[in-house]
mmCIF file with all atom_site columns, C-alpha atoms in Angstrom:
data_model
loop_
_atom_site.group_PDB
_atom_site.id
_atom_site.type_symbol
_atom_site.label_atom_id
_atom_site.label_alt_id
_atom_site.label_comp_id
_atom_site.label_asym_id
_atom_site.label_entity_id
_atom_site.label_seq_id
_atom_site.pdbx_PDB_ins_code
_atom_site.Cartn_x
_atom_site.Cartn_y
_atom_site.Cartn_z
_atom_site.occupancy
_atom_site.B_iso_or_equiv
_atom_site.pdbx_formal_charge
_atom_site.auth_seq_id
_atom_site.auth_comp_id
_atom_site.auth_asym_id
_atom_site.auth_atom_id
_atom_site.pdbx_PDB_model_num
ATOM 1   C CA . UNK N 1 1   ? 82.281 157.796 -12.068 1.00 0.00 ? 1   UNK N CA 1
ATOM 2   C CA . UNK N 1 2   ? 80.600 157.592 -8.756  1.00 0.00 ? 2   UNK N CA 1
ATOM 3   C CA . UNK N 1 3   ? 82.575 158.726 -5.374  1.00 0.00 ? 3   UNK N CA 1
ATOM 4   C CA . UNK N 1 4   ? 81.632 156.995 -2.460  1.00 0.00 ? 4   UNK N CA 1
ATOM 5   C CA . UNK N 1 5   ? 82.203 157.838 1.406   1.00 0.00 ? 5   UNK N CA 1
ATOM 6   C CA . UNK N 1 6   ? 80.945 156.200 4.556   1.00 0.00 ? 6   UNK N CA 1
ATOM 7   C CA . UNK N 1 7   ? 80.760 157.942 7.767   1.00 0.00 ? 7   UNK N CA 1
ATOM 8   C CA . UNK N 1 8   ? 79.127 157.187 11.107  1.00 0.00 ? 8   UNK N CA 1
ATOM 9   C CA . UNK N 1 9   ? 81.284 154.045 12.419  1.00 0.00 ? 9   UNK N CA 1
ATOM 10  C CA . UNK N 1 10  ? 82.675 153.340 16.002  1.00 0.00 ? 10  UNK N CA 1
ATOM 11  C CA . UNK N 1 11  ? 82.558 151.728 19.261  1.00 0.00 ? 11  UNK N CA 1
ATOM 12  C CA . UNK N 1 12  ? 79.263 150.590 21.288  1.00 0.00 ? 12  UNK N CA 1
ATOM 13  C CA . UNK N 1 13  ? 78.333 147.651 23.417  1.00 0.00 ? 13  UNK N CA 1
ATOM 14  C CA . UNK N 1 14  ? 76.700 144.726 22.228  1.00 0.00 ? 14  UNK N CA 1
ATOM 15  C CA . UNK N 1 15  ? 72.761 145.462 22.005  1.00 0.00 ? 15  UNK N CA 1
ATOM 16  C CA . UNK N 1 16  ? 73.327 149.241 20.775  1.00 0.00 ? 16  UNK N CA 1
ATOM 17  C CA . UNK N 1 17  ? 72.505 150.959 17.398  1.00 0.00 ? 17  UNK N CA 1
ATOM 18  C CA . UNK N 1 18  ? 74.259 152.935 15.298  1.00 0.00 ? 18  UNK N CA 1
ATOM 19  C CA . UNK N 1 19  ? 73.623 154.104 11.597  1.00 0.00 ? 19  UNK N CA 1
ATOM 20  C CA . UNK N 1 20  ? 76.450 154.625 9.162   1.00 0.00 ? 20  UNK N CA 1
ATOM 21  C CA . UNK N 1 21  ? 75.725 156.779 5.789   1.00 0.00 ? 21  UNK N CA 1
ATOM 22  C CA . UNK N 1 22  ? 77.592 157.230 2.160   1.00 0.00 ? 22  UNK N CA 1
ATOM 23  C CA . UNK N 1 23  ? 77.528 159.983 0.716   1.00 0.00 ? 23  UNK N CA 1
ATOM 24  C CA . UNK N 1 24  ? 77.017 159.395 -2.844  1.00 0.00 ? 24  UNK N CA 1
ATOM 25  C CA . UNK N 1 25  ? 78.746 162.172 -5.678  1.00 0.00 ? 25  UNK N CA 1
ATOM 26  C CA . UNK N 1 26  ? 78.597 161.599 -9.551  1.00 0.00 ? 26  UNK N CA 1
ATOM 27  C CA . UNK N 1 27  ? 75.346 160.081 -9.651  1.00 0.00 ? 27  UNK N CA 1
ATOM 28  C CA . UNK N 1 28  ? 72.276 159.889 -8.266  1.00 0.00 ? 28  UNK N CA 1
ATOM 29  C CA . UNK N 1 29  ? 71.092 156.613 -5.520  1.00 0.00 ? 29  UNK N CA 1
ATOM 30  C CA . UNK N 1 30  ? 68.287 156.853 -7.022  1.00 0.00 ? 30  UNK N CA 1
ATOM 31  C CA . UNK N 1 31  ? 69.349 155.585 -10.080 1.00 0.00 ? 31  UNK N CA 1
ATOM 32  C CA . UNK N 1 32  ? 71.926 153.417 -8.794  1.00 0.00 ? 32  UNK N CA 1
ATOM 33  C CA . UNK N 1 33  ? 72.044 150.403 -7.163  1.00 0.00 ? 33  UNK N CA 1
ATOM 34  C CA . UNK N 1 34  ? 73.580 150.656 -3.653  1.00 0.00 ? 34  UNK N CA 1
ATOM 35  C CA . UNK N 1 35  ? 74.963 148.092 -1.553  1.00 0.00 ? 35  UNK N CA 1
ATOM 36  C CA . UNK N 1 36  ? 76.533 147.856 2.251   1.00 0.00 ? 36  UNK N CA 1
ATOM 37  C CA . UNK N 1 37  ? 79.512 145.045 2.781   1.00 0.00 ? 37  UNK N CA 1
ATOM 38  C CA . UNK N 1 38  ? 81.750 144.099 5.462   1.00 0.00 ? 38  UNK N CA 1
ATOM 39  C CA . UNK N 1 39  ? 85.237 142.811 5.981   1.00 0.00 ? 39  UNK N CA 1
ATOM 40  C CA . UNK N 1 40  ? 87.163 141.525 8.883   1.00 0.00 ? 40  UNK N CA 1
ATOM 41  C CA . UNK N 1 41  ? 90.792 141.198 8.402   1.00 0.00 ? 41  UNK N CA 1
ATOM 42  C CA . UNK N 1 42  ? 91.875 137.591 7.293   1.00 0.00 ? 42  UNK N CA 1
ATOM 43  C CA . UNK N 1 43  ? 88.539 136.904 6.201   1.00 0.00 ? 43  UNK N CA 1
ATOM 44  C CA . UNK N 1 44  ? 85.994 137.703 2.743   1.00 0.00 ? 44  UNK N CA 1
ATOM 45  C CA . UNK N 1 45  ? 84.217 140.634 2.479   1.00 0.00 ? 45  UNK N CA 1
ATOM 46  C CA . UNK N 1 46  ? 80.649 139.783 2.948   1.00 0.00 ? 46  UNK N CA 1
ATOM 47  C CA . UNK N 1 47  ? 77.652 141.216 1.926   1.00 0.00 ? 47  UNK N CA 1
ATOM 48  C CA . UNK N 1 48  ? 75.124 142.798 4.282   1.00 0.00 ? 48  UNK N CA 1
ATOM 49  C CA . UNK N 1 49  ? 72.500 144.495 2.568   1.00 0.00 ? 49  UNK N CA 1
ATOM 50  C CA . UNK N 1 50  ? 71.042 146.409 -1.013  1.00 0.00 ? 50  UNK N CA 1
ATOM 51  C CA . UNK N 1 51  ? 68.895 148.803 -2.395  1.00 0.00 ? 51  UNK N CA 1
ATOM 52  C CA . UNK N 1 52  ? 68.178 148.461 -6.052  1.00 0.00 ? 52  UNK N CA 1
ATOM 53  C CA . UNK N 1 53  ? 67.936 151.355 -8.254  1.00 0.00 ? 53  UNK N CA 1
ATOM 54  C CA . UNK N 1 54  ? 64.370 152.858 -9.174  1.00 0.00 ? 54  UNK N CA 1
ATOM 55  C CA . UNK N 1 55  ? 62.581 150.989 -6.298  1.00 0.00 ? 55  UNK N CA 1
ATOM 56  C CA . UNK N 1 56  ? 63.986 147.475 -7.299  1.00 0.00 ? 56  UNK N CA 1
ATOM 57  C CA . UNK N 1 57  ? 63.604 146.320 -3.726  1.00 0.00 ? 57  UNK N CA 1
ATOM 58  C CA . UNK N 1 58  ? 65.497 145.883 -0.595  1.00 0.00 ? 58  UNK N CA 1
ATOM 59  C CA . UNK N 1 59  ? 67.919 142.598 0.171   1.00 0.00 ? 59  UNK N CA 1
ATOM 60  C CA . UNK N 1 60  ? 69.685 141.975 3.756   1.00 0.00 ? 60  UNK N CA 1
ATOM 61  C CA . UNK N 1 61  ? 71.614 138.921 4.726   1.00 0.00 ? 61  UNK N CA 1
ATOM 62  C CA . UNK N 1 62  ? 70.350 136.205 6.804   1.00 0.00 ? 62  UNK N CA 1
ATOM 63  C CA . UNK N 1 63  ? 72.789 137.378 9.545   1.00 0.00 ? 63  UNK N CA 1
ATOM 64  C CA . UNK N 1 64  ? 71.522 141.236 9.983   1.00 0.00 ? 64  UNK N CA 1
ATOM 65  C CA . UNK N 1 65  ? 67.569 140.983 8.803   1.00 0.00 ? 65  UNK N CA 1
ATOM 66  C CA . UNK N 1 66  ? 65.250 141.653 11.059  1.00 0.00 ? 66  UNK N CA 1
ATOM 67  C CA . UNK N 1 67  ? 68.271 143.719 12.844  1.00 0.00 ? 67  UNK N CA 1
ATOM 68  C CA . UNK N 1 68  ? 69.734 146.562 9.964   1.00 0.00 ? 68  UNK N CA 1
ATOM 69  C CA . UNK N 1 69  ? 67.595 148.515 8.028   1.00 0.00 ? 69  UNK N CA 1
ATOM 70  C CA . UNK N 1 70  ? 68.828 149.905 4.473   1.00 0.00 ? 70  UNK N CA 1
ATOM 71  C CA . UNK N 1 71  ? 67.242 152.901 3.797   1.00 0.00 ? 71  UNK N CA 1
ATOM 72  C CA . UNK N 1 72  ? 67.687 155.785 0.756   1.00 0.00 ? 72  UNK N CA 1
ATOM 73  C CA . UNK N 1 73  ? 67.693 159.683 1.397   1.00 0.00 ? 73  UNK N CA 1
ATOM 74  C CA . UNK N 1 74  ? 67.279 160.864 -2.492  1.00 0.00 ? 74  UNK N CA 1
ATOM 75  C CA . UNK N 1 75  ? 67.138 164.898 -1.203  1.00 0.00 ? 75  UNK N CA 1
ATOM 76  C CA . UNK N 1 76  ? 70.820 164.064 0.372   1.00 0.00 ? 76  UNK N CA 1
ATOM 77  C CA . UNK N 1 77  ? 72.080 161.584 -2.206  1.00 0.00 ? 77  UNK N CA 1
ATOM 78  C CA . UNK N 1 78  ? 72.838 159.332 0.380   1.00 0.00 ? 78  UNK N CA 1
ATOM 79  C CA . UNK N 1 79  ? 71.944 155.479 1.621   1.00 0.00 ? 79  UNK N CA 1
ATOM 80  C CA . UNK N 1 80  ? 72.002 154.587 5.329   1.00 0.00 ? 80  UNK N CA 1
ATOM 81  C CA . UNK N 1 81  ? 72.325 151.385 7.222   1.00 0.00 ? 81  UNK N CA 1
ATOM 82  C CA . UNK N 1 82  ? 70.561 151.532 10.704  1.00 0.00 ? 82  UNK N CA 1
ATOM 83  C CA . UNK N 1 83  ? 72.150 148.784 12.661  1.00 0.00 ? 83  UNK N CA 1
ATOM 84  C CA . UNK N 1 84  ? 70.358 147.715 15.849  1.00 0.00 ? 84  UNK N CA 1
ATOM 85  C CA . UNK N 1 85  ? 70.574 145.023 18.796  1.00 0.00 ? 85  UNK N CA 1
ATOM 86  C CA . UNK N 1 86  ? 74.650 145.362 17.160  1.00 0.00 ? 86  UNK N CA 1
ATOM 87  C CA . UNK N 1 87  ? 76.488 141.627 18.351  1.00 0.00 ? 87  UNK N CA 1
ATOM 88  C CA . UNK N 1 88  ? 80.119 141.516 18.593  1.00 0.00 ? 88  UNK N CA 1
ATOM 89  C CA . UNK N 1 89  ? 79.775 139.405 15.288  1.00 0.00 ? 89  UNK N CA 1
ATOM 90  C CA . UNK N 1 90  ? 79.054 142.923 13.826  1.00 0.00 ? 90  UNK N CA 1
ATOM 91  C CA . UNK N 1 91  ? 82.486 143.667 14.392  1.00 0.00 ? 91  UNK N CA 1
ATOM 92  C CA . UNK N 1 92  ? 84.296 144.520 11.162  1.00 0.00 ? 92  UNK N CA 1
ATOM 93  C CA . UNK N 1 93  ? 85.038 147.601 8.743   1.00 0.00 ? 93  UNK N CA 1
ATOM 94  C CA . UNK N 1 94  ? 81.825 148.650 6.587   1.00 0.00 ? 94  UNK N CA 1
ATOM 95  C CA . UNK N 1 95  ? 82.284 149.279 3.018   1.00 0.00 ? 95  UNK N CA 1
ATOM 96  C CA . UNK N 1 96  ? 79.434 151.060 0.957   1.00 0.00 ? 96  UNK N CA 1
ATOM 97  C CA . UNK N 1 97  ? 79.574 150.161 -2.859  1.00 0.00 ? 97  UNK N CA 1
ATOM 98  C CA . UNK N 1 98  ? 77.308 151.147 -5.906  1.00 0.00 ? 98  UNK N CA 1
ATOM 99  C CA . UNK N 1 99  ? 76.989 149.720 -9.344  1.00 0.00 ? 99  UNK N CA 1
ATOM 100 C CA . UNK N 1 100 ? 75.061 151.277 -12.282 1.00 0.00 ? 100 UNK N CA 1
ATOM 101 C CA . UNK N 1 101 ? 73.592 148.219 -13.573 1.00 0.00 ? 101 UNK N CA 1
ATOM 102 C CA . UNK N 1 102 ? 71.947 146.382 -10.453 1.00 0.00 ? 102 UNK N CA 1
ATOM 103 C CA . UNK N 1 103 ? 71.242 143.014 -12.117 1.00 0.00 ? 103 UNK N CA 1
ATOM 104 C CA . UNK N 1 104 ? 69.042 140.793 -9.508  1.00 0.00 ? 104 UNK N CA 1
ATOM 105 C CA . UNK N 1 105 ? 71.473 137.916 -9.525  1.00 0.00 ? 105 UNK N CA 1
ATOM 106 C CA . UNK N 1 106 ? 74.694 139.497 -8.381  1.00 0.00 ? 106 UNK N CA 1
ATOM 107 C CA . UNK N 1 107 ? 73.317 141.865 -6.251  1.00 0.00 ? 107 UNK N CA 1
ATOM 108 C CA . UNK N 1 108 ? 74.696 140.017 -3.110  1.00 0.00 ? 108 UNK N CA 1
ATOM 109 C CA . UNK N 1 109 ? 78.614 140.069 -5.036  1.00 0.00 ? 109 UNK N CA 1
ATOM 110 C CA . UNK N 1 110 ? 80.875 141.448 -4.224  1.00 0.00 ? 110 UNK N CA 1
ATOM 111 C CA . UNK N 1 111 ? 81.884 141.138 -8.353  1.00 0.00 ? 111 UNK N CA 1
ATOM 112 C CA . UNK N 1 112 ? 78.585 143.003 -8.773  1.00 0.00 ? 112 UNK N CA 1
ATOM 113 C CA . UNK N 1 113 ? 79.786 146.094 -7.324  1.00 0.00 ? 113 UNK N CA 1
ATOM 114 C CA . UNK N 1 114 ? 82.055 148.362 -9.487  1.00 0.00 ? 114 UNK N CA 1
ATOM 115 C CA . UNK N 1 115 ? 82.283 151.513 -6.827  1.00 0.00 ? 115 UNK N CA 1
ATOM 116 C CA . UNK N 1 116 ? 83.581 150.971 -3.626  1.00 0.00 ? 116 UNK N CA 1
ATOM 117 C CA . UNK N 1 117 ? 84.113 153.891 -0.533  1.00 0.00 ? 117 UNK N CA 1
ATOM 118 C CA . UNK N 1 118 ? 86.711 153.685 1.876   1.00 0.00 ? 118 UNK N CA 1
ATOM 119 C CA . UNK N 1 119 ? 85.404 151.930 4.712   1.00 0.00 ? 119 UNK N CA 1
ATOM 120 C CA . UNK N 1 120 ? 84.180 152.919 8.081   1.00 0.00 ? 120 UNK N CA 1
ATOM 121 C CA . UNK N 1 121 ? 85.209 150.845 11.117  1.00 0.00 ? 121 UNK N CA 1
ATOM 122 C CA . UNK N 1 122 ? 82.566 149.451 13.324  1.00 0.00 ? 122 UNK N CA 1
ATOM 123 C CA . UNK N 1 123 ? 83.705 147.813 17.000  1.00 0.00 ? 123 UNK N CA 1
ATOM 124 C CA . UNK N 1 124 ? 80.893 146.566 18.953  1.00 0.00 ? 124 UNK N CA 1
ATOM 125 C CA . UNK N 1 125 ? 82.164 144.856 22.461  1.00 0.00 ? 125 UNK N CA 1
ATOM 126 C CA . UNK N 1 126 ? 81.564 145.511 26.128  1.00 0.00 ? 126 UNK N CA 1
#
């Protein structure tokens, strides 16, 4: 069993940063593959970015690379998402998820992911 739970969400203007985390408990992120999604009501969760387990590499979607940076703190047990130049398109609730297997191909699914937190709620707008 892994436990998941995000922290670090809120409101900023359009342009800002902010960095969630998830905590990770029951396993180690080192060993497991860790993924950020996001959700806006009415809509599909969508994927934003993964770190695969034992240094598998790092995967971001089209909209958020170059902007978010997914990052592992193995000491903490813990996976960040540092989310700069934020665009009210970033608007949604952020859900951290973890699978043990990490398999290349569905590493962008949400089917992929078997551990999910609670989500942290992220409001960018001026």
């Amino acid at each position: 069993q892994v436990q998941l739970v995000e922290s670090g969400g809120g409101l900023v203007q359009p342009g800002e940063s902010l960095r969630l985390s998830c905590a990770a408990s029951g396993r180690t992120v080192s060993s497991t593959t860790m993924a950020w999604f996001r959700q806006v009501p009415g809509k599909e969760r969508e994927f934003v970015a993964a770190i695969r387990r034992h240094g598998g590499g790092t995967y971001y979607s089209d909209s958020v690379k170059g902007r978010f940076t997914m990052s592992r703190d193995n000491a903490k047990n813990t996976v960040d998402l540092q989310m700069n130049t934020l665009k009210s398109e970033d608007t949604a609730d952020y859900y951290c998820a973890a699978t043990t297997t990490g398999i290349l191909s569905t590493v962008r699914q949400v089917t992929g992911y078997g551990y999910w937190g609670q989500g942290t709620q992220v409001i960018v707008s001026s």
